[in-house]
Amino acid sequence: MDFNGQKVLPAIKKMKDFEMVLESNYEYIVILEIHISQLASVMKYAANRQKKIILHADLIQGLKSDKNAAEFLCHNLKPVGLISTRGDVLKTAKKNNIIAIQRLFLIDTIALETSYKLAANVQPDFIEVLPGVLPQFIERVKNDTNIDIITGGLIDNEDDVKQALDAGAKAVTTSNTDLWNFGG
C-alpha cells in the first residue's frame, strides 16, 4: 500500500480546509479533529468527490476511542483507514479490512519501546511517527518494526517533507495547507 503514489496526506482540522481539499487532486485525506455529528456528512461529501478518508479515531469529539467506537466507524462510515494509539482500535480496523495506522510519539525510550510492543502485537499496516522532523527515527522505526512508516507533526516546509520522504516515509501528513501543493 502506498496511497497510489500520493506523498502528502492533507490532514484536516477545520471544515474550511476540508472544502479546499475536496477541490484538489488528492485521493487520500486524513481527518484529524471532527465532531461525531459531522462525520456522516463529511464521509458523504468525500465519497461524492472520490476521496478516501482516513479518520483519526482518537480525535473524534463525542466518540470514545475504543473497540466499540472502532466497530461503529468501520461498519457505518467505512473509512479507508483509522489512526490510533490504541491496540483494540487498530485490531478492529484490521479485522474489518480497514487500513490500521498506529500513531507513535517520539517522547523518550520508554514510549518508543511501548510503541514497539504494540506494533508487534497488532501488526498495523503503517506506523505514523511523530514528530516528522526527526528523519533519523523514520528509518530506525522502519528497521526495528519492519512496518511501513508515514510521518507528520511539526512539518513546516518542503525541506521537512523531502527529508522525511528521503528517510523512507511512504507519505507525510500535514495540516499546513501551504504544503498540500507539494507532490499532490
Tab-separated table of C-alpha atoms in Angstrom:
chain	number	residue	atom	x	y	z
A	1	MET	CA	0.000	0.000	0.000
A	2	ASP	CA	1.485	3.329	-0.993
A	3	PHE	CA	-1.513	5.686	-1.236
A	4	ASN	CA	-1.332	5.437	-5.056
A	5	GLY	CA	1.901	7.405	-5.043
A	6	GLN	CA	0.450	10.294	-3.033
A	7	LYS	CA	3.323	11.613	-0.879
A	8	VAL	CA	1.444	14.286	1.064
A	9	LEU	CA	-1.682	13.368	3.007
A	10	PRO	CA	-3.629	16.547	3.780
A	11	ALA	CA	-4.649	16.493	7.441
A	12	ILE	CA	-7.898	18.345	8.106
A	13	LYS	CA	-8.551	20.225	11.333
A	14	LYS	CA	-11.120	22.765	10.026
A	15	MET	CA	-14.099	22.385	7.702
A	16	LYS	CA	-12.766	25.254	5.563
A	17	ASP	CA	-9.710	23.111	4.838
A	18	PHE	CA	-11.924	20.117	4.056
A	19	GLU	CA	-13.793	22.155	1.447
A	20	MET	CA	-10.470	23.212	-0.078
A	21	VAL	CA	-9.083	19.683	-0.295
A	22	LEU	CA	-12.302	18.404	-1.891
A	23	GLU	CA	-11.382	20.573	-4.896
A	24	SER	CA	-7.838	19.176	-5.046
A	25	ASN	CA	-6.374	16.207	-6.898
A	26	TYR	CA	-5.660	14.401	-3.630
A	27	GLU	CA	-7.286	10.997	-3.317
A	28	TYR	CA	-6.422	10.319	0.355
A	29	ILE	CA	-7.344	12.737	3.136
A	30	VAL	CA	-6.755	12.484	6.886
A	31	ILE	CA	-9.451	13.865	9.188
A	32	LEU	CA	-7.831	14.830	12.488
A	33	GLU	CA	-10.405	16.619	14.592
A	34	ILE	CA	-14.114	16.422	13.950
A	35	HIS	CA	-17.319	16.246	15.955
A	36	ILE	CA	-19.236	12.997	15.698
A	37	SER	CA	-22.268	14.879	14.351
A	38	GLN	CA	-20.285	15.951	11.271
A	39	LEU	CA	-18.873	12.537	10.358
A	40	ALA	CA	-21.673	11.204	8.160
A	41	SER	CA	-21.908	14.332	6.019
A	42	VAL	CA	-18.125	14.622	5.667
A	43	MET	CA	-17.914	10.994	4.543
A	44	LYS	CA	-20.745	11.547	2.052
A	45	TYR	CA	-19.129	14.663	0.541
A	46	ALA	CA	-15.807	12.865	0.300
A	47	ALA	CA	-17.342	9.836	-1.413
A	48	ASN	CA	-19.111	12.097	-3.919
A	49	ARG	CA	-15.687	13.514	-4.876
A	50	GLN	CA	-13.965	10.090	-4.926
A	51	LYS	CA	-11.870	10.954	-1.866
A	52	LYS	CA	-10.697	8.267	0.527
A	53	ILE	CA	-10.886	9.230	4.181
A	54	ILE	CA	-8.523	8.172	6.952
A	55	LEU	CA	-10.056	9.014	10.330
A	56	HIS	CA	-8.048	9.707	13.451
A	57	ALA	CA	-10.239	7.645	15.773
A	58	ASP	CA	-8.725	9.120	18.955
A	59	LEU	CA	-9.645	12.691	17.986
A	60	ILE	CA	-13.339	12.312	17.122
A	61	GLN	CA	-15.165	14.562	19.563
A	62	GLY	CA	-18.109	12.853	21.247
A	63	LEU	CA	-16.893	9.327	20.487
A	64	LYS	CA	-14.873	7.261	22.934
A	65	SER	CA	-11.803	5.731	21.300
A	66	ASP	CA	-12.329	2.028	21.963
A	67	LYS	CA	-13.241	-1.210	20.210
A	68	ASN	CA	-16.964	-0.370	20.077
A	69	ALA	CA	-16.284	3.021	18.528
A	70	ALA	CA	-13.969	1.400	16.001
A	71	GLU	CA	-16.685	-1.125	15.097
A	72	PHE	CA	-19.127	1.756	14.605
A	73	LEU	CA	-16.680	3.626	12.376
A	74	CYS	CA	-15.788	0.549	10.313
A	75	HIS	CA	-19.344	-0.676	9.775
A	76	ASN	CA	-21.289	2.576	9.488
A	77	LEU	CA	-18.864	5.089	7.980
A	78	LYS	CA	-16.395	2.784	6.227
A	79	PRO	CA	-13.286	4.968	6.125
A	80	VAL	CA	-10.327	3.623	4.175
A	81	GLY	CA	-8.189	3.872	7.315
A	82	LEU	CA	-8.134	4.512	11.056
A	83	ILE	CA	-5.328	6.165	13.010
A	84	SER	CA	-4.995	5.424	16.711
A	85	THR	CA	-2.606	4.845	19.576
A	86	ARG	CA	-4.931	2.129	20.904
A	87	GLY	CA	-4.403	-1.523	20.140
A	88	ASP	CA	-8.084	-2.520	20.251
A	89	VAL	CA	-8.978	0.191	17.716
A	90	LEU	CA	-6.178	-0.912	15.385
A	91	LYS	CA	-7.072	-4.602	15.697
A	92	THR	CA	-10.712	-3.810	14.932
A	93	ALA	CA	-9.686	-1.852	11.843
A	94	LYS	CA	-7.556	-4.750	10.589
A	95	LYS	CA	-10.339	-7.254	11.283
A	96	ASN	CA	-12.641	-5.122	9.109
A	97	ASN	CA	-10.112	-4.713	6.268
A	98	ILE	CA	-9.580	-1.038	7.105
A	99	ILE	CA	-6.021	0.343	6.980
A	100	ALA	CA	-4.682	0.399	10.551
A	101	ILE	CA	-2.231	3.215	11.294
A	102	GLN	CA	-0.557	3.206	14.702
A	103	ARG	CA	0.432	6.653	15.893
A	104	LEU	CA	3.827	6.669	17.631
A	105	PHE	CA	5.046	9.697	19.574
A	106	LEU	CA	8.820	10.099	19.904
A	107	ILE	CA	8.886	11.232	23.514
A	108	ASP	CA	11.532	9.027	25.087
A	109	THR	CA	12.939	5.499	25.004
A	110	ILE	CA	10.138	4.087	27.157
A	111	ALA	CA	7.468	5.472	24.812
A	112	LEU	CA	9.340	4.050	21.830
A	113	GLU	CA	9.653	0.597	23.425
A	114	THR	CA	5.969	0.623	24.425
A	115	SER	CA	5.006	1.511	20.858
A	116	TYR	CA	7.202	-1.294	19.518
A	117	LYS	CA	5.390	-3.795	21.756
A	118	LEU	CA	2.035	-2.550	20.491
A	119	ALA	CA	3.238	-2.779	16.886
A	120	ALA	CA	4.473	-6.340	17.430
A	121	ASN	CA	1.099	-7.286	18.914
A	122	VAL	CA	-1.136	-5.510	16.392
A	123	GLN	CA	0.989	-5.538	13.216
A	124	PRO	CA	-0.573	-2.317	11.878
A	125	ASP	CA	-0.381	-1.540	8.175
A	126	PHE	CA	1.561	1.659	8.918
A	127	ILE	CA	3.154	3.432	11.839
A	128	GLU	CA	2.815	7.210	11.881
A	129	VAL	CA	5.943	8.608	13.531
A	130	LEU	CA	5.534	11.989	15.232
A	131	PRO	CA	7.134	14.448	15.067
A	132	GLY	CA	8.091	14.072	11.447
A	133	VAL	CA	11.063	16.400	11.706
A	134	LEU	CA	13.281	13.647	13.131
A	135	PRO	CA	14.179	11.775	9.932
A	136	GLN	CA	16.761	9.543	11.646
A	137	PHE	CA	13.905	7.930	13.589
A	138	ILE	CA	11.835	7.233	10.477
A	139	GLU	CA	14.464	4.823	9.221
A	140	ARG	CA	15.095	3.435	12.717
A	141	VAL	CA	11.422	2.658	13.433
A	142	LYS	CA	11.023	1.110	9.951
A	143	ASN	CA	14.076	-1.114	10.512
A	144	ASP	CA	13.110	-2.034	14.086
A	145	THR	CA	9.477	-2.945	13.249
A	146	ASN	CA	9.589	-3.881	9.558
A	147	ILE	CA	6.372	-1.837	9.142
A	148	ASP	CA	5.956	0.955	6.590
A	149	ILE	CA	6.138	4.465	8.011
A	150	ILE	CA	4.202	7.652	7.436
A	151	THR	CA	5.098	10.717	9.422
A	152	GLY	CA	3.729	14.072	10.472
A	153	GLY	CA	3.861	16.690	13.158
A	154	LEU	CA	5.849	19.929	13.078
A	155	ILE	CA	6.312	19.670	9.294
A	156	ASP	CA	6.835	23.350	8.411
A	157	ASN	CA	8.320	23.442	4.923
A	158	GLU	CA	9.128	21.485	1.779
A	159	ASP	CA	12.572	20.561	3.129
A	160	ASP	CA	10.895	18.816	6.089
A	161	VAL	CA	8.711	16.856	3.642
A	162	LYS	CA	11.691	15.928	1.448
A	163	GLN	CA	13.805	14.831	4.426
A	164	ALA	CA	11.009	12.631	5.751
A	165	LEU	CA	10.455	11.014	2.350
A	166	ASP	CA	14.203	10.599	1.790
A	167	ALA	CA	14.434	8.857	5.189
A	168	GLY	CA	11.935	6.265	3.979
A	169	ALA	CA	8.486	7.567	4.894
A	170	LYS	CA	5.812	6.425	2.428
A	171	ALA	CA	3.911	9.692	2.952
A	172	VAL	CA	3.790	12.794	5.130
A	173	THR	CA	0.661	14.007	6.906
A	174	THR	CA	0.376	17.753	7.330
A	175	SER	CA	-2.275	20.286	8.232
A	176	ASN	CA	-0.089	23.034	6.729
A	177	THR	CA	-2.151	23.957	3.649
A	178	ASP	CA	0.904	25.592	2.018
A	179	LEU	CA	2.458	22.133	1.735
A	180	TRP	CA	-0.569	20.496	0.134
A	181	ASN	CA	0.736	21.521	-3.269
A	182	PHE	CA	3.932	19.551	-2.708
A	183	GLY	CA	3.696	16.300	-4.620
A	184	GLY	CA	-0.086	16.444	-4.942
